[in-house]
Amino acid sequence: MKKEEIGYRIKLIEKSIQAIRTSFPKTQERFSKMGLAKDGIYKQLEFAIQNLLDALNEISSSLELGAVSYRGIIENLHKEKIIDDELKEKLDFLVQLRDVLVYNYDILNDEIAFKNMEEYLQFLEEGLKFLTSFLEGEG
């Protein structure tokens, strides 16, 4: 397993989460009126999710679990008891959110995103905790 690759992705995820937290407005109305800055928040969210999924792919590949999709990677990590039920559910949600951010950007609802952004970031942070503890366990 390429520990340095996963470590690098952890740093990118942390940087994206920090960028979102520091630029996220206090009101939904302000969020909706941010224009390109709002798009930047969505892009940072997508980037963080992508890095988390790519790190999970790195783990899956190193364990030779053989999956071709992010859903398959998560399923295999769960089946092998590397991730628990709760984390699997959150990762499955992040895959769906990533798909919307990448392929269906036009259907994003700013009001829903504003209300749920903290939850999205918490899911990412739980993924970070998993990656960090996995790396430490591989030490």
CSV table of C-alpha atoms in Angstrom, one decimal:
chain,number,residue,atom,x,y,z
A,1,MET,CA,0.0,0.0,0.0
A,2,LYS,CA,1.2,3.5,-0.8
A,3,LYS,CA,1.1,5.1,2.6
A,4,GLU,CA,2.4,8.4,1.3
A,5,GLU,CA,-0.4,8.5,-1.3
A,6,ILE,CA,-3.1,8.0,1.4
A,7,GLY,CA,-1.3,10.5,3.7
A,8,TYR,CA,-1.3,13.1,0.9
A,9,ARG,CA,-5.0,12.5,0.2
A,10,ILE,CA,-5.7,13.0,4.0
A,11,LYS,CA,-4.0,16.4,3.8
A,12,LEU,CA,-6.0,17.3,0.7
A,13,ILE,CA,-9.3,16.3,2.4
A,14,GLU,CA,-8.4,18.3,5.6
A,15,LYS,CA,-7.6,21.3,3.5
A,16,SER,CA,-10.9,21.1,1.6
A,17,ILE,CA,-12.9,20.8,4.8
A,18,GLN,CA,-11.1,23.8,6.3
A,19,ALA,CA,-11.7,25.8,3.1
A,20,ILE,CA,-15.4,25.0,3.3
A,21,ARG,CA,-15.7,25.8,7.0
A,22,THR,CA,-13.9,29.1,6.7
A,23,SER,CA,-15.9,30.4,3.7
A,24,PHE,CA,-19.3,28.9,4.6
A,25,PRO,CA,-21.8,31.7,5.4
A,26,LYS,CA,-24.1,31.8,8.4
A,27,THR,CA,-27.4,32.1,6.5
A,28,GLN,CA,-29.0,30.1,3.7
A,29,GLU,CA,-29.9,33.3,1.9
A,30,ARG,CA,-26.2,34.4,1.8
A,31,PHE,CA,-25.2,31.0,0.6
A,32,SER,CA,-27.7,31.1,-2.2
A,33,LYS,CA,-26.3,34.5,-3.3
A,34,MET,CA,-22.6,33.6,-3.3
A,35,GLY,CA,-22.4,32.8,-7.0
A,36,LEU,CA,-19.0,31.5,-8.0
A,37,ALA,CA,-17.9,31.3,-4.4
A,38,LYS,CA,-20.8,28.9,-3.7
A,39,ASP,CA,-19.7,26.8,-6.7
A,40,GLY,CA,-16.2,26.8,-5.1
A,41,ILE,CA,-17.7,25.3,-1.9
A,42,TYR,CA,-19.4,22.6,-3.9
A,43,LYS,CA,-16.2,22.0,-5.8
A,44,GLN,CA,-14.2,21.6,-2.6
A,45,LEU,CA,-16.8,19.2,-1.3
A,46,GLU,CA,-16.6,17.1,-4.4
A,47,PHE,CA,-12.8,17.2,-4.3
A,48,ALA,CA,-12.7,16.1,-0.6
A,49,ILE,CA,-15.1,13.2,-1.4
A,50,GLN,CA,-13.1,12.2,-4.4
A,51,ASN,CA,-9.9,12.1,-2.4
A,52,LEU,CA,-11.6,10.0,0.3
A,53,LEU,CA,-12.8,7.5,-2.2
A,54,ASP,CA,-9.5,7.4,-4.0
A,55,ALA,CA,-7.8,6.6,-0.7
A,56,LEU,CA,-10.3,3.8,0.0
A,57,ASN,CA,-9.5,2.5,-3.5
A,58,GLU,CA,-5.8,2.5,-2.6
A,59,ILE,CA,-6.6,0.4,0.5
A,60,SER,CA,-8.9,-1.9,-1.4
A,61,SER,CA,-6.3,-2.4,-4.2
A,62,SER,CA,-3.5,-3.1,-1.6
A,63,LEU,CA,-5.7,-5.8,0.0
A,64,GLU,CA,-6.5,-7.2,-3.5
A,65,LEU,CA,-10.3,-6.9,-2.9
A,66,GLY,CA,-10.9,-6.2,-6.6
A,67,ALA,CA,-13.7,-3.7,-7.1
A,68,VAL,CA,-14.3,-1.6,-10.2
A,69,SER,CA,-16.7,1.0,-8.7
A,70,TYR,CA,-16.7,3.2,-5.6
A,71,ARG,CA,-19.8,1.4,-4.4
A,72,GLY,CA,-18.0,-2.0,-5.0
A,73,ILE,CA,-14.9,-0.8,-3.0
A,74,ILE,CA,-17.1,0.2,-0.1
A,75,GLU,CA,-19.1,-3.0,-0.3
A,76,ASN,CA,-15.9,-5.1,-0.3
A,77,LEU,CA,-14.3,-3.2,2.6
A,78,HIS,CA,-17.5,-3.8,4.5
A,79,LYS,CA,-17.7,-7.5,3.6
A,80,GLU,CA,-14.1,-7.9,4.9
A,81,LYS,CA,-15.1,-6.1,8.1
A,82,ILE,CA,-12.6,-3.4,7.5
A,83,ILE,CA,-15.3,-0.8,7.8
A,84,ASP,CA,-18.4,-1.1,10.0
A,85,ASP,CA,-22.1,-0.7,9.1
A,86,GLU,CA,-22.3,2.9,10.2
A,87,LEU,CA,-19.3,4.0,8.2
A,88,LYS,CA,-20.4,2.0,5.2
A,89,GLU,CA,-23.8,3.8,5.2
A,90,LYS,CA,-22.1,7.2,5.4
A,91,LEU,CA,-19.6,6.3,2.6
A,92,ASP,CA,-22.5,5.1,0.4
A,93,PHE,CA,-24.1,8.5,0.9
A,94,LEU,CA,-20.9,10.3,0.0
A,95,VAL,CA,-20.7,8.3,-3.2
A,96,GLN,CA,-24.2,9.4,-4.1
A,97,LEU,CA,-23.5,13.0,-3.2
A,98,ARG,CA,-20.3,12.9,-5.3
A,99,ASP,CA,-22.3,11.6,-8.3
A,100,VAL,CA,-24.7,14.5,-7.9
A,101,LEU,CA,-21.9,17.0,-7.7
A,102,VAL,CA,-20.2,15.6,-10.7
A,103,TYR,CA,-23.0,14.5,-13.0
A,104,ASN,CA,-26.1,16.3,-11.9
A,105,TYR,CA,-24.9,19.6,-10.6
A,106,ASP,CA,-27.9,21.4,-12.0
A,107,ILE,CA,-30.2,19.5,-9.6
A,108,LEU,CA,-28.4,20.7,-6.4
A,109,ASN,CA,-30.6,22.4,-4.0
A,110,ASP,CA,-28.8,25.2,-2.1
A,111,GLU,CA,-31.3,25.1,0.7
A,112,ILE,CA,-30.8,21.4,1.3
A,113,ALA,CA,-27.1,21.7,0.9
A,114,PHE,CA,-26.9,24.6,3.4
A,115,LYS,CA,-28.9,22.7,6.0
A,116,ASN,CA,-26.9,19.5,5.5
A,117,MET,CA,-23.3,20.8,4.9
A,118,GLU,CA,-22.2,20.2,8.5
A,119,GLU,CA,-23.4,16.6,8.2
A,120,TYR,CA,-21.5,16.2,4.9
A,121,LEU,CA,-18.4,17.5,6.6
A,122,GLN,CA,-18.9,15.2,9.6
A,123,PHE,CA,-19.1,12.2,7.2
A,124,LEU,CA,-15.9,13.2,5.6
A,125,GLU,CA,-14.2,13.6,9.0
A,126,GLU,CA,-15.3,10.1,10.0
A,127,GLY,CA,-13.8,8.9,6.7
A,128,LEU,CA,-10.6,10.7,7.7
A,129,LYS,CA,-10.6,9.1,11.1
A,130,PHE,CA,-10.8,5.7,9.4
A,131,LEU,CA,-8.0,6.4,7.0
A,132,THR,CA,-5.8,7.7,9.8
A,133,SER,CA,-6.4,4.8,12.1
A,134,PHE,CA,-6.0,2.4,9.2
A,135,LEU,CA,-2.6,3.9,8.3
A,136,GLU,CA,-1.5,3.7,12.0
A,137,GLY,CA,-2.6,0.1,12.2
A,138,GLU,CA,-0.4,-0.7,9.1
A,139,GLY,CA,2.6,1.0,10.8
